Amino acid sequence: MKKLEDIKLFRDLEEASLKYRDLEFKNKDTEIEYNTQLQNLLISYKSQLPQIKNRYDFISKQVKDQSNYYSSKNVYNTIISLNNLVSSKCDYIKNYDLDREHTCVHAVIGSTVDELSLINNSIKNKDFLKDKHTYLYIYEKISINSFMNFLALKDMSINKNLIDALSQLVLAQIQSVALVSL
């Protein structure tokens, strides 16, 4: 654990997770209902973590297998394109008026986007070259957690454009992590 704590990305991710902790409920009755619904969905998906990890691994394997047909230059260009897509989706979601959503949804989406943005910036800066195994471990754990958060959020009554952007963001990040791991 000490090794992880020494990595700036890990500390930044911890900070991003805590950022939305103190949001105030707008309407306590409906907020408590939505919070309970979201918590139940997250608990349900956490109990399915092995299946979610299998889906994550399947997507990663497809990306890695497909990359075998391309030159390293094409793979590098694909990573850049995926990073740009992740950045644009993060910007779209950050600029979306999340205050229109329930507080618990706002917190989960906000922290998920912040974490994926940190990973994306770390990949852009090639931080993973310092300690590939540790950085890929962090990238994978955050990407799987984001995937699980997305699955729970898609079952809530959230704006379709917001869910579509979150879906594209999570998928692009999974693909980017898969390519960086080569």
mmCIF file of N, CA and C in Angstrom, residues 4-57:
data_model
loop_
_atom_site.group_PDB
_atom_site.id
_atom_site.type_symbol
_atom_site.label_atom_id
_atom_site.label_comp_id
_atom_site.label_asym_id
_atom_site.label_seq_id
_atom_site.Cartn_x
_atom_site.Cartn_y
_atom_site.Cartn_z
ATOM 1 N N LEU A 4 1.642 2.556 -3.446
ATOM 2 C CA LEU A 4 0.541 3.289 -4.073
ATOM 3 C C LEU A 4 0.439 4.705 -3.511
ATOM 4 N N GLU A 5 0.587 4.831 -2.200
ATOM 5 C CA GLU A 5 0.465 6.145 -1.572
ATOM 6 C C GLU A 5 1.558 7.110 -2.024
ATOM 7 N N ASP A 6 2.676 6.573 -2.494
ATOM 8 C CA ASP A 6 3.765 7.415 -2.982
ATOM 9 C C ASP A 6 3.506 7.957 -4.385
ATOM 10 N N ILE A 7 2.519 7.424 -5.062
ATOM 11 C CA ILE A 7 2.220 7.840 -6.431
ATOM 12 C C ILE A 7 1.222 8.997 -6.401
ATOM 13 N N LYS A 8 1.575 10.087 -7.053
ATOM 14 C CA LYS A 8 0.719 11.278 -7.072
ATOM 15 C C LYS A 8 -0.667 10.963 -7.628
ATOM 16 N N LEU A 9 -0.748 10.153 -8.668
ATOM 17 C CA LEU A 9 -2.038 9.793 -9.252
ATOM 18 C C LEU A 9 -2.944 9.166 -8.198
ATOM 19 N N PHE A 10 -2.405 8.287 -7.381
ATOM 20 C CA PHE A 10 -3.197 7.625 -6.346
ATOM 21 C C PHE A 10 -3.749 8.655 -5.359
ATOM 22 N N ARG A 11 -2.921 9.585 -4.940
ATOM 23 C CA ARG A 11 -3.376 10.631 -4.008
ATOM 24 C C ARG A 11 -4.440 11.515 -4.666
ATOM 25 N N ASP A 12 -4.246 11.848 -5.945
ATOM 26 C CA ASP A 12 -5.230 12.658 -6.672
ATOM 27 C C ASP A 12 -6.563 11.922 -6.799
ATOM 28 N N LEU A 13 -6.503 10.615 -7.022
ATOM 29 C CA LEU A 13 -7.726 9.817 -7.134
ATOM 30 C C LEU A 13 -8.472 9.783 -5.804
ATOM 31 N N GLU A 14 -7.741 9.656 -4.710
ATOM 32 C CA GLU A 14 -8.375 9.685 -3.387
ATOM 33 C C GLU A 14 -9.069 11.021 -3.153
ATOM 34 N N GLU A 15 -8.405 12.094 -3.542
ATOM 35 C CA GLU A 15 -8.968 13.433 -3.391
ATOM 36 C C GLU A 15 -10.238 13.594 -4.240
ATOM 37 N N ALA A 16 -10.214 13.082 -5.463
ATOM 38 C CA ALA A 16 -11.384 13.166 -6.349
ATOM 39 C C ALA A 16 -12.559 12.392 -5.765
ATOM 40 N N SER A 17 -12.280 11.275 -5.118
ATOM 41 C CA SER A 17 -13.344 10.471 -4.520
ATOM 42 C C SER A 17 -14.028 11.208 -3.377
ATOM 43 N N LEU A 18 -13.274 12.031 -2.669
ATOM 44 C CA LEU A 18 -13.816 12.735 -1.502
ATOM 45 C C LEU A 18 -14.474 14.069 -1.852
ATOM 46 N N LYS A 19 -14.226 14.555 -3.052
ATOM 47 C CA LYS A 19 -14.668 15.889 -3.471
ATOM 48 C C LYS A 19 -16.184 16.091 -3.348
ATOM 49 N N TYR A 20 -16.958 15.069 -3.641
ATOM 50 C CA TYR A 20 -18.419 15.210 -3.692
ATOM 51 C C TYR A 20 -19.106 14.712 -2.424
ATOM 52 N N ARG A 21 -18.327 14.377 -1.422
ATOM 53 C CA ARG A 21 -18.862 13.779 -0.204
ATOM 54 C C ARG A 21 -19.805 14.715 0.547
ATOM 55 N N ASP A 22 -19.569 16.002 0.489
ATOM 56 C CA ASP A 22 -20.324 16.943 1.310
ATOM 57 C C ASP A 22 -21.415 17.702 0.557
ATOM 58 N N LEU A 23 -21.868 17.181 -0.585
ATOM 59 C CA LEU A 23 -22.966 17.843 -1.300
ATOM 60 C C LEU A 23 -24.228 17.803 -0.444
ATOM 61 N N GLU A 24 -24.986 18.866 -0.487
ATOM 62 C CA GLU A 24 -26.212 18.965 0.309
ATOM 63 C C GLU A 24 -27.407 18.455 -0.493
ATOM 64 N N PHE A 25 -28.293 17.734 0.187
ATOM 65 C CA PHE A 25 -29.533 17.278 -0.445
ATOM 66 C C PHE A 25 -30.415 18.484 -0.744
ATOM 67 N N LYS A 26 -31.077 18.446 -1.915
ATOM 68 C CA LYS A 26 -31.993 19.528 -2.288
ATOM 69 C C LYS A 26 -33.359 19.300 -1.640
ATOM 70 N N ASN A 27 -33.914 18.123 -1.855
ATOM 71 C CA ASN A 27 -35.212 17.751 -1.301
ATOM 72 C C ASN A 27 -35.006 16.424 -0.580
ATOM 73 N N LYS A 28 -34.962 16.470 0.729
ATOM 74 C CA LYS A 28 -34.557 15.291 1.498
ATOM 75 C C LYS A 28 -35.372 14.044 1.186
ATOM 76 N N ASP A 29 -36.686 14.166 1.039
ATOM 77 C CA ASP A 29 -37.514 12.973 0.831
ATOM 78 C C ASP A 29 -37.180 12.265 -0.476
ATOM 79 N N THR A 30 -37.189 13.001 -1.581
ATOM 80 C CA THR A 30 -36.884 12.358 -2.866
ATOM 81 C C THR A 30 -35.407 12.002 -2.961
ATOM 82 N N GLU A 31 -34.541 12.809 -2.359
ATOM 83 C CA GLU A 31 -33.105 12.516 -2.392
ATOM 84 C C GLU A 31 -32.800 11.215 -1.656
ATOM 85 N N ILE A 32 -33.434 11.009 -0.527
ATOM 86 C CA ILE A 32 -33.213 9.768 0.231
ATOM 87 C C ILE A 32 -33.695 8.578 -0.580
ATOM 88 N N GLU A 33 -34.826 8.727 -1.247
ATOM 89 C CA GLU A 33 -35.356 7.654 -2.095
ATOM 90 C C GLU A 33 -34.381 7.329 -3.236
ATOM 91 N N TYR A 34 -33.889 8.355 -3.930
ATOM 92 C CA TYR A 34 -32.939 8.140 -5.029
ATOM 93 C C TYR A 34 -31.616 7.583 -4.523
ATOM 94 N N ASN A 35 -31.162 8.092 -3.384
ATOM 95 C CA ASN A 35 -29.918 7.608 -2.802
ATOM 96 C C ASN A 35 -30.031 6.122 -2.460
ATOM 97 N N THR A 36 -31.149 5.731 -1.881
ATOM 98 C CA THR A 36 -31.381 4.317 -1.555
ATOM 99 C C THR A 36 -31.408 3.478 -2.821
ATOM 100 N N GLN A 37 -32.090 3.974 -3.854
ATOM 101 C CA GLN A 37 -32.156 3.249 -5.125
ATOM 102 C C GLN A 37 -30.760 3.071 -5.722
ATOM 103 N N LEU A 38 -29.972 4.143 -5.736
ATOM 104 C CA LEU A 38 -28.623 4.068 -6.295
ATOM 105 C C LEU A 38 -27.733 3.152 -5.456
ATOM 106 N N GLN A 39 -27.822 3.251 -4.141
ATOM 107 C CA GLN A 39 -27.029 2.370 -3.278
ATOM 108 C C GLN A 39 -27.377 0.906 -3.518
ATOM 109 N N ASN A 40 -28.662 0.609 -3.652
ATOM 110 C CA ASN A 40 -29.080 -0.772 -3.914
ATOM 111 C C ASN A 40 -28.550 -1.266 -5.256
ATOM 112 N N LEU A 41 -28.576 -0.405 -6.263
ATOM 113 C CA LEU A 41 -28.029 -0.783 -7.571
ATOM 114 C C LEU A 41 -26.523 -1.022 -7.489
ATOM 115 N N LEU A 42 -25.826 -0.148 -6.787
ATOM 116 C CA LEU A 42 -24.376 -0.320 -6.644
ATOM 117 C C LEU A 42 -24.041 -1.597 -5.879
ATOM 118 N N ILE A 43 -24.795 -1.891 -4.831
ATOM 119 C CA ILE A 43 -24.589 -3.137 -4.077
ATOM 120 C C ILE A 43 -24.850 -4.337 -4.973
ATOM 121 N N SER A 44 -25.909 -4.258 -5.758
ATOM 122 C CA SER A 44 -26.239 -5.349 -6.680
ATOM 123 C C SER A 44 -25.115 -5.574 -7.689
ATOM 124 N N TYR A 45 -24.605 -4.486 -8.269
ATOM 125 C CA TYR A 45 -23.528 -4.626 -9.252
ATOM 126 C C TYR A 45 -22.210 -5.049 -8.598
ATOM 127 N N LYS A 46 -21.975 -4.616 -7.355
ATOM 128 C CA LYS A 46 -20.763 -5.073 -6.658
ATOM 129 C C LYS A 46 -20.807 -6.579 -6.431
ATOM 130 N N SER A 47 -22.001 -7.104 -6.203
ATOM 131 C CA SER A 47 -22.119 -8.556 -6.020
ATOM 132 C C SER A 47 -21.868 -9.292 -7.338
ATOM 133 N N GLN A 48 -21.953 -8.574 -8.443
ATOM 134 C CA GLN A 48 -21.698 -9.153 -9.767
ATOM 135 C C GLN A 48 -20.307 -8.772 -10.284
ATOM 136 N N LEU A 49 -19.423 -8.371 -9.382
ATOM 137 C CA LEU A 49 -18.095 -7.903 -9.783
ATOM 138 C C LEU A 49 -17.323 -8.907 -10.643
ATOM 139 N N PRO A 50 -17.361 -10.206 -10.343
ATOM 140 C CA PRO A 50 -16.649 -11.141 -11.230
ATOM 141 C C PRO A 50 -17.169 -11.106 -12.677
ATOM 142 N N GLN A 51 -18.484 -10.992 -12.850
ATOM 143 C CA GLN A 51 -19.045 -10.907 -14.201
ATOM 144 C C GLN A 51 -18.664 -9.582 -14.869
ATOM 145 N N ILE A 52 -18.664 -8.505 -14.098
ATOM 146 C CA ILE A 52 -18.275 -7.201 -14.640
ATOM 147 C C ILE A 52 -16.806 -7.235 -15.043
ATOM 148 N N LYS A 53 -15.974 -7.840 -14.204
ATOM 149 C CA LYS A 53 -14.542 -7.983 -14.530
ATOM 150 C C LYS A 53 -14.374 -8.819 -15.789
ATOM 151 N N ASN A 54 -15.188 -9.874 -15.957
ATOM 152 C CA ASN A 54 -15.126 -10.687 -17.180
ATOM 153 C C ASN A 54 -15.495 -9.865 -18.410
ATOM 154 N N ARG A 55 -16.520 -9.018 -18.284
ATOM 155 C CA ARG A 55 -16.911 -8.158 -19.403
ATOM 156 C C ARG A 55 -15.800 -7.166 -19.728
ATOM 157 N N TYR A 56 -15.198 -6.618 -18.689
ATOM 158 C CA TYR A 56 -14.066 -5.699 -18.857
ATOM 159 C C TYR A 56 -12.920 -6.416 -19.575
ATOM 160 N N ASP A 57 -12.594 -7.612 -19.103
ATOM 161 C CA ASP A 57 -11.505 -8.393 -19.710
ATOM 162 C C ASP A 57 -11.817 -8.747 -21.162
#
